[in-house]
C-alpha cells in the first residue's frame, strides 16, 4: 500500500504555513488574554481570568454581540441558502444567455465591502434612500423608516445586505453540485411522470446533501467572522444592536486599548464556534455517503 | 459499475414533455431571472454611472443619472490614487497567493480525502480553526513576527498570510470535490502501475477542475479586495495594493465620491474579467466527466 | 514575579511566530525594502493619517522641498487612513518593533498615553530655541503638554463641533442666528413647522453628537466639573445634576422632533448631503466642511456658523469653544532626533503654514499663517470664534481615554435617539464605567 511518510508530505506545506502564520500568532493571542495590555508600551500586567470575567459585566457588549451574531447567522443563512439555491436552479434550466445571467447573479461577490456598504447605506437612508422612496411611491409610505437607525430593524437590514452579497457564493456551490447529478436520474424521474417541482424534491434536493453540509458549515463559521460588511454599514450601531463579536472585539482591542480583553473575547468566540463546527462536522459525516 | 454522464443531444430532447407548458414556464423564468439580475447587478451599474458625475451632482442626488458624463474622472482617479502602481502590486500579490493556495490546498485535500494516515481527521479539524480565528486579533503578534523575520514592508509579508488564510476554505472545498470521485478511478490507475502522485496529478486533479476554478475565484476575490493586512503591513507606495489606493479619496472626513466611484469601477473590472474567464473553465471541466469501462 | 512572567510572556509572543517564519524567509520573494542600511543618507520615517488630497499633495510638496534643502536627509512617509491609523495602524508600528521617527497624533490624552508608553521625545527645550515656540497660538500648549513638559508640536487647531447653518433657509424663514438657548429652541420650532429638519447629525460614529453634547454640558456644568467627570476623578459620577440637566436639554430637543430621524444610523457623509441638499438647516460638524463644501456643495450654497448659544444660568463660560489640537510627536528613542526636529521646524515655518492654510484650509496653529489673503472667509469666522472664546473645552472622543468615555458617548446617542431619558442614560453610563475602573 502507501508508504508511511508520503501522506504527511502532501500536507506539509499547508501545515507549515498554517502553523506559522495562524496557529502560533493565535497562541500568542491566547497567552495575551491573561494579561492587561494597552497595545502600546511595555506595560503588561498579569491578570489571570479577569479579562474573561469582564466580558460578562456591565459595559461589556459581549453577550449582546453573541446574540446578534446568532441572529445574523440564522437570518443570513436563510437568505443565502434560499437565494443561492434558487439562482442555481434557475441557471440549471440553461436558458439562453445563461452565462450572462450567471455573471450578473454572481456580481455582488466581486465588489469589496466598501462599495457594498456605501451603496446599501444609501438604499436604506431615511430621507434620500431609494427603499423609502420606492415605498412612498407605491403608497406604502407608512412603512418607511430609518432602517439603519432603528434598533429594531438595523440588524435585519444588515442581514439582508449580507445575504444578498454572499448568495452568489452559495449559488456557485449549489450549481456545481447540481451539475454533478447524472442526467439519467432526471430522465427516469420524468418518464415516471414527475413535474419540475417533483424533480427538484426527489432528485436534486437529496443529491445536494453534500453541498448543503458544506454550505451550512461555511455559513456558520463565516457568520462569526463577519466584520467587514457590518463595520462598513453600521459599525455596530445603533446602540450596539448590530454589534457582532468581531466588531466588538476589534473595538475593545484597538479603540479601547484593551488588547488583553480583546484577546480573551477572541479566544471565547473561537472556542464557541469551534465546538459548533466540530459537532456539526462529525454529525454530518456519519450521514454522508449516498449510494446510487 | 459505470456511470455515463454524457448524454447525446438527441436523447435529451426525447426526455422533454410537450411544448406549451414549457413556454409559460420559460416566460416565468425569464421574468424572475431578469428581476434578480437587476437586483444583483444594480450596485455595479450605480457605481459606474456615479463615477461619471461630479461631486456636487452626487451630493445633490445620489441616484440621478449624470447630466454630462465626465469620463475624465477615470484618468483623474488613476492619477490621484496612483492606481497604476497599485494595480501591479495587487496583481502580483493576488496571483502569487492564489497559485500557491491552489497548489498547496489541492495536495492537502487529496491527502485528506484519499489517503489514510494517523491523525488525519484531527489535522483536518485543525484546519477548520482557520475559518474561525478572526484576522484582526492575530494582527499584532503576526505583524511583530513579520518585522522580526525581516519581511516588513514587502509583498511577501502579506502574501504569506493570504495563503495561510485561504487554505482552510480551499482545502475544505477541494476535499469535498475529491470525495465525490469514485474510488474505482484510483484502483484502475493503480492497477496500471500509477504512483500515488501520479494518481493525484494525472487522474484526479483534472477531474476536480470545477473545484479548482471555484477555489481560484473565491481566493482571488477575497485577496484582491483585502484591506486590513495590506494597510498594516504595506507601507511603501512601491508595494501597496489597490484597496489602499482607494483611501486616497478619503481625506479627513471628506470623501471625494466621484473619484472614489471611478476608482471602484477600475478596481472591479479585473475581477469581473477573471470571473468571466473562469466561468468557462467551470463549464469545460464539468463536461469532462466521463469514464470508460 | 508578575513582571518577569509578563516580560517572558511578551518575549514568547514575539519570538514564537518569528521562529516559524524564519523557515519561509529563504524562499520568499523580497519586494522593495527600505534603505535604512545606507550610511550616506539618513532616512526619517514619518507616520501619519493624511491620505487624501489636497492635504497629502501639500505634504508631499513640503517633504520634497525639505529634502531638496537637506540632501542628506530623506523622508519616508507612511500614510495610513485615519480610522485604521488611530485604532490599529500606529500601535502596530510600535508594538511590531518598527517605530516611526515622527508621527502625527491628537493632543491631550494621547500625548500622555504615548509618553507613559515611552514613545514620546521631550520637545520643551527645542521649542525654546530660536523662538520656535512663539510662532504658535499660545492657547495650544495645554493640548501638547503632559506633566509640565511638551511632547507634541501642534500643527493645527481642530474645531470639531461648529454649528453651521444654511443662510438661505434662515433668510427664507426670517431667522437670525441665536445668541441664547431659548432663541435657539424658537428657531428649531419654526423650522420644524415649516417642514425642514432643524438639526441634523450623522451620529453613526458617535462622536458628532457626543462632542456637541459635551460642549453643551460643559456650559451647564462648568468646565471644571466637566473635566473632572470625563477624567474619571474619584468621587465623580456622570449622573450628577448638572450633567443630567445639560443632557436633558438634548432630550427635550429629541422629544420635540428637532433632529433628523434615525440619526444614529446615519453616517457623516449622508448628514452632509442632507445639509447641502437643503433638507436640514443646521449641522454641527467640524471645520473640514469648508473644504467639503468647496468640493461638493451645489452652486450658490451659502452657509455660516454661530457659536453654541448661551445657556441661562449655566455655570460654564458662555463664550467657551470646543477644541482639539493635533500635530506631530517624535519618537523618544529615535536615532535622528535633530533631523526630526529640523523637519518639524520646517513644517511649521510661516511660509509652509500659509500654504497649508490657503490650499487646504487648515486651521494652522502658526499664528501669522492665517490672514485675509490666505484664508477662506469661513476659516476666518472660525478663527475669530476661537479668539473670542475665553475658555477651551476638550472634546471627549479624543481628548480623554476613549475606553472610559465610550459609555458616555453611548449615553448621548441613546438620548438623542429618543431611546432613554437623560437620567437613565447617564446612570447606565455610570454602571458601565464602574465596571471598567
mmCIF file of C-alpha atoms in Angstrom, chain A residues 14-176:
data_model
loop_
_atom_site.group_PDB
_atom_site.id
_atom_site.type_symbol
_atom_site.label_atom_id
_atom_site.label_comp_id
_atom_site.label_asym_id
_atom_site.label_seq_id
_atom_site.Cartn_x
_atom_site.Cartn_y
_atom_site.Cartn_z
ATOM 1 C CA UNK A 14 -0.236 23.578 4.165
ATOM 2 C CA UNK A 15 0.576 22.600 7.702
ATOM 3 C CA UNK A 16 3.727 24.662 7.863
ATOM 4 C CA UNK A 17 2.006 27.785 6.592
ATOM 5 C CA UNK A 18 -0.982 27.265 8.784
ATOM 6 C CA UNK A 19 1.002 26.691 11.942
ATOM 7 C CA UNK A 20 3.434 29.505 11.326
ATOM 8 C CA UNK A 21 1.011 32.165 10.288
ATOM 9 C CA UNK A 22 -2.209 31.312 12.051
ATOM 10 C CA UNK A 23 -1.631 28.947 14.935
ATOM 11 C CA UNK A 24 1.433 30.461 16.504
ATOM 12 C CA UNK A 25 0.173 34.043 16.479
ATOM 13 C CA UNK A 26 -3.134 32.679 17.760
ATOM 14 C CA UNK A 27 -1.266 31.013 20.587
ATOM 15 C CA UNK A 28 0.294 34.375 21.243
ATOM 16 C CA UNK A 29 -3.163 35.859 21.431
ATOM 17 C CA UNK A 30 -4.241 33.144 23.829
ATOM 18 C CA UNK A 31 -1.351 33.931 26.119
ATOM 19 C CA UNK A 32 -2.094 37.621 25.866
ATOM 20 C CA UNK A 33 -5.661 37.077 27.016
ATOM 21 C CA UNK A 34 -4.403 36.589 30.534
ATOM 22 C CA UNK A 35 -2.712 39.949 30.617
ATOM 23 C CA UNK A 36 -3.691 43.578 30.544
ATOM 24 C CA UNK A 37 -2.053 45.437 27.734
ATOM 25 C CA UNK A 38 -2.995 48.654 26.012
ATOM 26 C CA UNK A 39 -1.416 47.656 22.732
ATOM 27 C CA UNK A 40 1.481 50.042 23.114
ATOM 28 C CA UNK A 41 4.279 50.299 25.550
ATOM 29 C CA UNK A 42 5.757 47.539 27.627
ATOM 30 C CA UNK A 43 3.354 47.809 30.495
ATOM 31 C CA UNK A 44 1.954 44.298 30.582
ATOM 32 C CA UNK A 45 0.272 43.050 33.687
ATOM 33 C CA UNK A 46 -0.826 39.525 34.500
ATOM 34 C CA UNK A 47 -4.481 39.415 35.464
ATOM 35 C CA UNK A 48 -5.438 35.781 35.143
ATOM 36 C CA UNK A 49 -9.065 35.224 34.241
ATOM 37 C CA UNK A 50 -10.060 38.832 34.801
ATOM 38 C CA UNK A 51 -10.351 39.552 31.079
ATOM 39 C CA UNK A 52 -12.750 36.678 30.730
ATOM 40 C CA UNK A 53 -14.883 37.729 33.661
ATOM 41 C CA UNK A 54 -15.008 41.310 32.413
ATOM 42 C CA UNK A 55 -16.801 40.123 29.289
ATOM 43 C CA UNK A 56 -19.930 39.443 31.285
ATOM 44 C CA UNK A 57 -20.116 42.649 33.274
ATOM 45 C CA UNK A 58 -21.821 45.977 32.680
ATOM 46 C CA UNK A 59 -20.337 47.971 29.891
ATOM 47 C CA UNK A 60 -19.366 44.855 28.014
ATOM 48 C CA UNK A 61 -21.440 44.039 24.995
ATOM 49 C CA UNK A 62 -20.029 40.569 24.535
ATOM 50 C CA UNK A 63 -23.214 38.710 25.371
ATOM 51 C CA UNK A 64 -25.299 41.071 23.258
ATOM 52 C CA UNK A 65 -22.883 40.674 20.374
ATOM 53 C CA UNK A 66 -23.099 36.898 20.638
ATOM 54 C CA UNK A 67 -26.860 37.081 20.476
ATOM 55 C CA UNK A 68 -26.671 39.406 17.480
ATOM 56 C CA UNK A 69 -24.214 37.064 15.835
ATOM 57 C CA UNK A 70 -26.606 34.163 16.168
ATOM 58 C CA UNK A 71 -29.481 36.193 14.751
ATOM 59 C CA UNK A 72 -27.161 37.260 11.955
ATOM 60 C CA UNK A 73 -26.170 33.659 11.314
ATOM 61 C CA UNK A 74 -29.723 32.396 11.059
ATOM 62 C CA UNK A 75 -31.010 35.316 9.000
ATOM 63 C CA UNK A 76 -28.153 35.338 6.531
ATOM 64 C CA UNK A 77 -28.279 31.577 6.283
ATOM 65 C CA UNK A 78 -31.905 31.686 5.244
ATOM 66 C CA UNK A 79 -31.364 34.439 2.715
ATOM 67 C CA UNK A 80 -28.175 32.989 1.296
ATOM 68 C CA UNK A 81 -29.368 29.390 1.074
ATOM 69 C CA UNK A 82 -32.738 30.149 -0.419
ATOM 70 C CA UNK A 83 -31.478 32.768 -2.757
ATOM 71 C CA UNK A 84 -28.363 30.839 -3.741
ATOM 72 C CA UNK A 85 -30.248 27.626 -4.344
ATOM 73 C CA UNK A 86 -32.985 29.392 -6.262
ATOM 74 C CA UNK A 87 -30.485 31.095 -8.533
ATOM 75 C CA UNK A 88 -28.600 27.848 -9.077
ATOM 76 C CA UNK A 89 -31.820 26.057 -10.003
ATOM 77 C CA UNK A 90 -32.821 28.791 -12.384
ATOM 78 C CA UNK A 91 -29.417 28.684 -14.021
ATOM 79 C CA UNK A 92 -29.708 24.940 -14.315
ATOM 80 C CA UNK A 93 -32.564 25.378 -16.741
ATOM 81 C CA UNK A 94 -29.954 26.576 -19.163
ATOM 82 C CA UNK A 95 -31.996 29.341 -20.677
ATOM 83 C CA UNK A 96 -30.459 31.416 -23.389
ATOM 84 C CA UNK A 97 -27.709 33.772 -22.288
ATOM 85 C CA UNK A 98 -27.443 31.844 -19.091
ATOM 86 C CA UNK A 99 -23.731 32.572 -18.953
ATOM 87 C CA UNK A 100 -24.512 36.264 -18.823
ATOM 88 C CA UNK A 101 -27.099 35.747 -16.128
ATOM 89 C CA UNK A 102 -24.689 33.688 -14.108
ATOM 90 C CA UNK A 103 -22.221 36.526 -14.165
ATOM 91 C CA UNK A 104 -24.873 39.001 -13.183
ATOM 92 C CA UNK A 105 -26.040 36.819 -10.299
ATOM 93 C CA UNK A 106 -22.518 36.493 -9.079
ATOM 94 C CA UNK A 107 -21.540 40.144 -9.444
ATOM 95 C CA UNK A 108 -22.097 41.249 -5.826
ATOM 96 C CA UNK A 109 -19.327 38.897 -4.765
ATOM 97 C CA UNK A 110 -16.895 40.795 -6.921
ATOM 98 C CA UNK A 111 -17.356 44.038 -5.056
ATOM 99 C CA UNK A 112 -15.414 44.727 -1.914
ATOM 100 C CA UNK A 113 -17.271 45.657 1.222
ATOM 101 C CA UNK A 114 -16.662 49.338 0.839
ATOM 102 C CA UNK A 115 -18.894 49.929 -2.167
ATOM 103 C CA UNK A 116 -21.429 47.389 -0.928
ATOM 104 C CA UNK A 117 -21.677 49.109 2.439
ATOM 105 C CA UNK A 118 -21.748 52.515 0.809
ATOM 106 C CA UNK A 119 -24.435 51.583 -1.661
ATOM 107 C CA UNK A 120 -26.734 49.891 0.790
ATOM 108 C CA UNK A 121 -26.387 52.719 3.253
ATOM 109 C CA UNK A 122 -27.773 54.916 0.529
ATOM 110 C CA UNK A 123 -30.508 52.417 -0.195
ATOM 111 C CA UNK A 124 -31.602 52.346 3.424
ATOM 112 C CA UNK A 125 -31.056 56.060 4.079
ATOM 113 C CA UNK A 126 -34.151 57.597 5.731
ATOM 114 C CA UNK A 127 -34.524 60.716 3.594
ATOM 115 C CA UNK A 128 -32.545 60.112 0.447
ATOM 116 C CA UNK A 129 -32.722 56.340 0.199
ATOM 117 C CA UNK A 130 -34.467 54.520 -2.620
ATOM 118 C CA UNK A 131 -36.108 51.965 -0.355
ATOM 119 C CA UNK A 132 -38.155 54.582 1.425
ATOM 120 C CA UNK A 133 -38.582 56.428 -1.846
ATOM 121 C CA UNK A 134 -39.989 53.324 -3.504
ATOM 122 C CA UNK A 135 -42.301 52.616 -0.577
ATOM 123 C CA UNK A 136 -43.666 56.134 -0.702
ATOM 124 C CA UNK A 137 -44.087 55.941 -4.461
ATOM 125 C CA UNK A 138 -46.290 52.874 -4.233
ATOM 126 C CA UNK A 139 -48.319 54.314 -1.392
ATOM 127 C CA UNK A 140 -46.712 52.342 1.422
ATOM 128 C CA UNK A 141 -45.088 55.445 2.870
ATOM 129 C CA UNK A 142 -46.163 54.464 6.360
ATOM 130 C CA UNK A 143 -43.691 51.608 6.204
ATOM 131 C CA UNK A 144 -40.853 53.997 5.541
ATOM 132 C CA UNK A 145 -38.491 54.207 8.477
ATOM 133 C CA UNK A 146 -34.836 54.771 9.265
ATOM 134 C CA UNK A 147 -33.854 51.177 8.551
ATOM 135 C CA UNK A 148 -30.326 51.504 9.814
ATOM 136 C CA UNK A 149 -31.180 53.928 12.587
ATOM 137 C CA UNK A 150 -33.915 51.945 14.265
ATOM 138 C CA UNK A 151 -32.533 49.249 16.558
ATOM 139 C CA UNK A 152 -35.497 47.024 15.747
ATOM 140 C CA UNK A 153 -34.686 46.858 12.036
ATOM 141 C CA UNK A 154 -30.989 47.612 11.751
ATOM 142 C CA UNK A 155 -29.736 44.078 12.243
ATOM 143 C CA UNK A 156 -32.189 42.610 9.754
ATOM 144 C CA UNK A 157 -31.314 45.262 7.219
ATOM 145 C CA UNK A 158 -27.670 44.330 7.533
ATOM 146 C CA UNK A 159 -28.513 40.629 7.290
ATOM 147 C CA UNK A 160 -30.409 41.235 4.086
ATOM 148 C CA UNK A 161 -27.457 43.028 2.561
ATOM 149 C CA UNK A 162 -25.076 40.328 3.699
ATOM 150 C CA UNK A 163 -27.309 37.626 2.303
ATOM 151 C CA UNK A 164 -27.594 39.488 -0.952
ATOM 152 C CA UNK A 165 -23.880 39.756 -1.213
ATOM 153 C CA UNK A 166 -22.927 36.184 -0.414
ATOM 154 C CA UNK A 167 -25.776 34.445 -2.225
ATOM 155 C CA UNK A 168 -23.583 34.273 -5.316
ATOM 156 C CA UNK A 169 -21.024 32.210 -3.463
ATOM 157 C CA UNK A 170 -23.574 29.609 -2.443
ATOM 158 C CA UNK A 171 -25.107 29.747 -5.877
ATOM 159 C CA UNK A 172 -21.803 28.588 -7.334
ATOM 160 C CA UNK A 173 -21.541 25.749 -4.864
ATOM 161 C CA UNK A 174 -25.110 24.609 -5.477
ATOM 162 C CA UNK A 175 -24.726 24.980 -9.189
ATOM 163 C CA UNK A 176 -21.590 22.869 -9.205
#
